[in-house]
């Protein structure tokens, strides 16, 4: 039964406009909070090179109008949508896998990812983050936001995470351990927006 429900959700979410609507309704407060955090994180992005890993429909590209923005995602349908909707002289969208990221001609000052790593196993997450570290420019930084299960009693939050297409949603504690066993993160924090809980972490070169 649960496999059937998972299959239906995955299929429907491949439709960009439907996915966009669901994200807006369920994850609207989370995206708003993440946007604020990102602006704080990179107050002066003029002329900087920014990479959005698992960029989805490309919504976050609008935050980087003064930068050189590159986004990639596994879904060809999402990349088509991003190219149609957010195509500007400073943006570039392509298909790519975060586990074995595409190569780009230059390194990046700011690499970020929102809601990707709960789609990827622990081993692949480490492999991906190590590859991203190698793609950082000097003094560059990585900023990751990802889904976690609620720490406290929160039935809707828990159910939404269980229904997520990503099959590797972790607890905050397991995620933090995974990071600290493999990296020296510059920050690991827990946040809530609406009913959704999420982890935010930062890595340097
Ligand atoms: C929850 S969505 C987040 C999209 C976007 N970052 C946002 O916040 O609007 C997760 C995204 O990760 C992408 N994805 C899943 N596995 C991936 C992989 N191995 N490499 C690149 N993208 C992947 C999906 O196609 C989807 O667009």
Short mmCIF file of C-alpha atoms and ligand atoms in Angstrom, two decimals:
data_model
loop_
_atom_site.label_atom_id
_atom_site.label_comp_id
_atom_site.label_asym_id
_atom_site.label_seq_id
_atom_site.Cartn_x
_atom_site.Cartn_y
_atom_site.Cartn_z
CA UNK A 1 0.00 0.00 0.00
CA UNK A 2 2.68 2.46 1.05
CA UNK A 3 4.66 1.61 -2.10
CA UNK A 4 1.58 2.46 -4.19
CA UNK A 5 1.13 5.81 -2.38
CA UNK A 6 4.87 6.56 -2.81
CA UNK A 7 4.62 5.73 -6.52
CA UNK A 8 1.62 8.03 -7.02
CA UNK A 9 3.25 10.92 -5.14
CA UNK A 10 6.53 10.56 -7.06
CA UNK A 11 4.79 10.49 -10.43
CA UNK A 12 2.63 13.54 -9.67
CA UNK A 13 5.59 15.54 -8.32
CA UNK A 14 7.43 15.09 -11.62
CA UNK A 15 4.92 17.58 -13.08
CA UNK A 16 6.66 20.95 -12.49
CA UNK A 17 3.52 23.09 -12.02
CA UNK A 18 1.94 20.62 -9.60
CA UNK A 19 5.20 20.30 -7.69
CA UNK A 20 5.45 24.10 -7.52
CA UNK A 21 1.91 24.36 -6.10
CA UNK A 22 2.48 21.66 -3.45
CA UNK A 23 5.79 23.24 -2.42
CA UNK A 24 4.13 26.64 -2.06
CA UNK A 25 1.31 25.31 0.13
CA UNK A 26 3.32 22.93 2.34
CA UNK A 27 6.81 24.41 2.36
CA UNK A 28 6.03 28.13 1.84
CA UNK A 29 7.18 29.23 5.35
CA UNK A 30 10.31 27.08 5.08
CA UNK A 31 11.33 28.58 1.74
CA UNK A 32 10.71 32.11 3.07
CA UNK A 33 12.93 31.44 6.08
CA UNK A 34 15.62 29.84 3.91
CA UNK A 35 15.61 32.86 1.57
CA UNK A 36 16.19 35.18 4.54
CA UNK A 37 19.02 32.97 5.81
CA UNK A 38 20.67 32.86 2.42
CA UNK A 39 20.57 36.64 1.99
CA UNK A 40 22.19 36.98 5.42
CA UNK A 41 24.77 34.35 4.55
CA UNK A 42 25.86 36.09 1.34
CA UNK A 43 25.20 39.82 1.88
CA UNK A 44 27.50 40.84 -0.99
CA UNK A 45 27.13 38.45 -3.87
CA UNK A 46 27.84 40.91 -6.67
CA UNK A 47 29.88 39.17 -9.34
CA UNK A 48 30.30 36.02 -7.24
CA UNK A 49 29.91 32.51 -8.62
CA UNK A 50 27.06 30.60 -7.04
CA UNK A 51 26.12 26.92 -7.47
CA UNK A 52 22.66 25.57 -6.58
CA UNK A 53 22.82 21.77 -6.20
CA UNK A 54 19.49 19.99 -6.81
CA UNK A 55 18.05 23.35 -7.92
CA UNK A 56 14.60 21.92 -8.71
CA UNK A 57 12.55 24.49 -10.65
CA UNK A 58 15.25 27.13 -10.15
CA UNK A 59 13.25 29.38 -7.80
CA UNK A 60 16.28 30.40 -5.74
CA UNK A 61 18.03 31.82 -8.81
CA UNK A 62 16.02 35.05 -8.35
CA UNK A 63 17.97 35.77 -5.14
CA UNK A 64 21.21 36.00 -7.10
CA UNK A 65 20.48 38.53 -9.82
CA UNK A 66 23.85 40.26 -9.20
CA UNK A 67 25.82 37.01 -9.20
CA UNK A 68 26.71 34.33 -11.74
CA UNK A 69 24.21 31.62 -10.86
CA UNK A 70 24.53 27.96 -11.96
CA UNK A 71 21.95 25.34 -11.02
CA UNK A 72 21.73 21.65 -11.77
CA UNK A 73 19.21 18.93 -10.99
CA UNK A 74 18.56 15.29 -11.81
CA UNK A 75 15.09 15.99 -13.25
CA UNK A 76 15.03 16.99 -16.95
CA UNK A 77 11.43 18.26 -16.52
CA UNK A 78 12.46 20.63 -13.71
CA UNK A 79 15.46 21.88 -15.70
CA UNK A 80 13.24 22.55 -18.73
CA UNK A 81 10.90 24.54 -16.48
CA UNK A 82 13.82 26.47 -14.94
CA UNK A 83 15.21 27.30 -18.38
CA UNK A 84 11.81 28.52 -19.56
CA UNK A 85 11.03 30.51 -16.42
CA UNK A 86 14.31 31.89 -15.06
CA UNK A 87 16.56 32.10 -18.10
CA UNK A 88 18.66 35.29 -17.77
CA UNK A 89 22.12 36.34 -18.90
CA UNK A 90 23.53 35.49 -15.44
CA UNK A 91 21.82 32.09 -15.03
CA UNK A 92 22.60 28.62 -16.29
CA UNK A 93 20.60 25.44 -15.62
CA UNK A 94 21.59 21.91 -16.55
CA UNK A 95 20.87 18.27 -15.78
CA UNK A 96 23.30 16.70 -13.33
CA UNK A 97 23.67 14.27 -10.48
CA UNK A 98 24.80 15.62 -7.11
CA UNK A 99 26.59 12.36 -6.29
CA UNK A 100 28.94 12.79 -9.24
CA UNK A 101 28.57 16.53 -9.93
CA UNK A 102 29.17 17.82 -13.45
CA UNK A 103 32.46 19.62 -13.97
CA UNK A 104 32.40 23.36 -14.46
CA UNK A 105 35.17 25.55 -15.83
CA UNK A 106 35.52 27.61 -12.62
CA UNK A 107 35.14 27.05 -8.91
CA UNK A 108 32.34 28.62 -6.85
CA UNK A 109 32.30 31.19 -4.04
CA UNK A 110 29.02 29.96 -2.62
CA UNK A 111 27.56 26.48 -3.07
CA UNK A 112 24.15 25.80 -1.64
CA UNK A 113 21.51 23.10 -1.67
CA UNK A 114 17.97 23.04 -0.34
CA UNK A 115 16.03 19.84 0.29
CA UNK A 116 18.28 17.51 -1.66
CA UNK A 117 20.23 15.19 0.64
CA UNK A 118 17.25 13.34 2.09
CA UNK A 119 16.92 11.89 -1.43
CA UNK A 120 20.41 10.41 -1.17
CA UNK A 121 21.94 7.68 1.02
CA UNK A 122 24.54 8.46 3.72
CA UNK A 123 27.40 7.14 1.59
CA UNK A 124 26.32 9.16 -1.45
CA UNK A 125 25.77 12.27 0.68
CA UNK A 126 29.36 12.14 1.92
CA UNK A 127 30.65 11.49 -1.60
CA UNK A 128 28.65 14.43 -2.92
CA UNK A 129 29.68 16.89 -0.18
CA UNK A 130 33.35 15.95 -0.63
CA UNK A 131 33.04 16.57 -4.37
CA UNK A 132 31.41 19.96 -3.68
CA UNK A 133 34.26 20.95 -1.33
CA UNK A 134 36.67 20.39 -4.23
CA UNK A 135 34.55 22.76 -6.34
CA UNK A 136 34.89 25.67 -3.88
CA UNK A 137 36.95 28.74 -4.66
CA UNK A 138 39.41 29.95 -2.03
CA UNK A 139 37.46 31.08 1.06
CA UNK A 140 34.26 29.76 -0.50
CA UNK A 141 31.54 28.16 1.58
CA UNK A 142 28.86 25.49 1.37
CA UNK A 143 25.42 26.10 2.85
CA UNK A 144 23.00 23.17 3.07
CA UNK A 145 19.36 23.07 4.14
CA UNK A 146 17.69 19.70 4.41
CA UNK A 147 14.61 17.93 5.77
CA UNK A 148 14.78 16.16 9.14
CA UNK A 149 12.18 14.41 11.28
CA UNK A 150 10.76 16.58 14.07
CA UNK A 151 12.60 16.37 17.41
CA UNK A 152 9.44 17.06 19.38
CA UNK A 153 5.85 15.83 19.18
CA UNK A 154 4.60 17.09 15.80
CA UNK A 155 2.24 14.70 14.01
CA UNK A 156 1.70 16.68 10.76
CA UNK A 157 5.43 17.35 10.48
CA UNK A 158 6.23 13.68 11.00
CA UNK A 159 3.58 12.49 8.51
CA UNK A 160 4.76 14.94 5.84
CA UNK A 161 8.34 13.73 6.22
CA UNK A 162 7.15 10.09 6.00
CA UNK A 163 5.27 10.89 2.78
CA UNK A 164 8.27 12.70 1.27
CA UNK A 165 9.63 11.35 -2.02
CA UNK A 166 13.10 11.38 -0.46
CA UNK A 167 13.67 8.01 1.19
CA UNK A 168 16.59 9.06 3.38
CA UNK A 169 15.01 11.54 5.80
CA UNK A 170 17.20 11.46 8.94
CA UNK A 171 16.81 12.55 12.52
CA UNK A 172 18.74 15.73 13.37
CA UNK A 173 21.03 13.76 15.66
CA UNK A 174 21.88 11.07 13.05
CA UNK A 175 22.50 13.75 10.43
CA UNK A 176 24.78 15.74 12.77
CA UNK A 177 26.76 12.60 13.60
CA UNK A 178 27.12 11.73 9.92
CA UNK A 179 28.52 15.20 9.24
CA UNK A 180 30.82 15.33 12.25
CA UNK A 181 32.21 11.86 11.50
CA UNK A 182 33.25 12.96 8.03
CA UNK A 183 33.78 16.74 8.06
CA UNK A 184 34.52 19.68 10.30
CA UNK A 185 31.32 21.68 9.79
CA UNK A 186 31.46 25.39 10.63
CA UNK A 187 27.83 25.23 11.83
CA UNK A 188 25.06 22.65 12.32
CA UNK A 189 21.67 24.03 13.42
CA UNK A 190 18.11 22.88 13.81
CA UNK A 191 15.14 25.02 12.70
CA UNK A 192 11.38 24.84 12.32
CA UNK A 193 9.17 26.69 9.83
CA UNK A 194 5.44 26.02 9.93
CA UNK A 195 5.21 22.30 10.70
CA UNK A 196 8.45 21.40 8.93
CA UNK A 197 11.74 20.84 10.74
CA UNK A 198 15.05 21.20 8.98
CA UNK A 199 18.79 21.14 9.45
CA UNK A 200 21.11 23.90 8.27
CA UNK A 201 24.84 23.27 8.06
CA UNK A 202 27.87 24.97 6.67
CA UNK A 203 31.14 23.57 5.38
CA UNK A 204 34.28 25.33 4.30
CA UNK A 205 37.05 24.36 1.88
C1 LIG B 1 12.70 18.88 -2.41
S1 LIG B 1 13.31 19.20 -4.01
C2 LIG B 1 14.14 20.75 -3.74
C3 LIG B 1 14.31 21.56 -5.00
C4 LIG B 1 14.92 22.95 -4.79
N1 LIG B 1 16.23 22.87 -4.21
C5 LIG B 1 14.02 23.81 -3.94
O1 LIG B 1 14.30 23.98 -2.75
O2 LIG B 1 13.00 24.31 -4.47
C6 LIG B 1 14.64 18.03 -4.23
C7 LIG B 1 15.30 18.14 -5.58
O3 LIG B 1 16.43 17.27 -5.61
C8 LIG B 1 16.51 16.72 -6.91
N2 LIG B 1 17.38 15.52 -6.83
C9 LIG B 1 17.12 14.32 -6.23
N3 LIG B 1 18.19 13.51 -6.31
C10 LIG B 1 19.16 14.21 -6.97
C11 LIG B 1 20.50 13.94 -7.36
N4 LIG B 1 21.08 12.75 -7.11
N5 LIG B 1 21.20 14.90 -8.02
C12 LIG B 1 20.64 16.10 -8.30
N6 LIG B 1 19.37 16.42 -7.95
C13 LIG B 1 18.63 15.50 -7.30
C14 LIG B 1 15.06 16.46 -7.29
O4 LIG B 1 14.92 16.32 -8.69
C15 LIG B 1 14.40 17.72 -6.74
O5 LIG B 1 14.40 18.74 -7.67
#
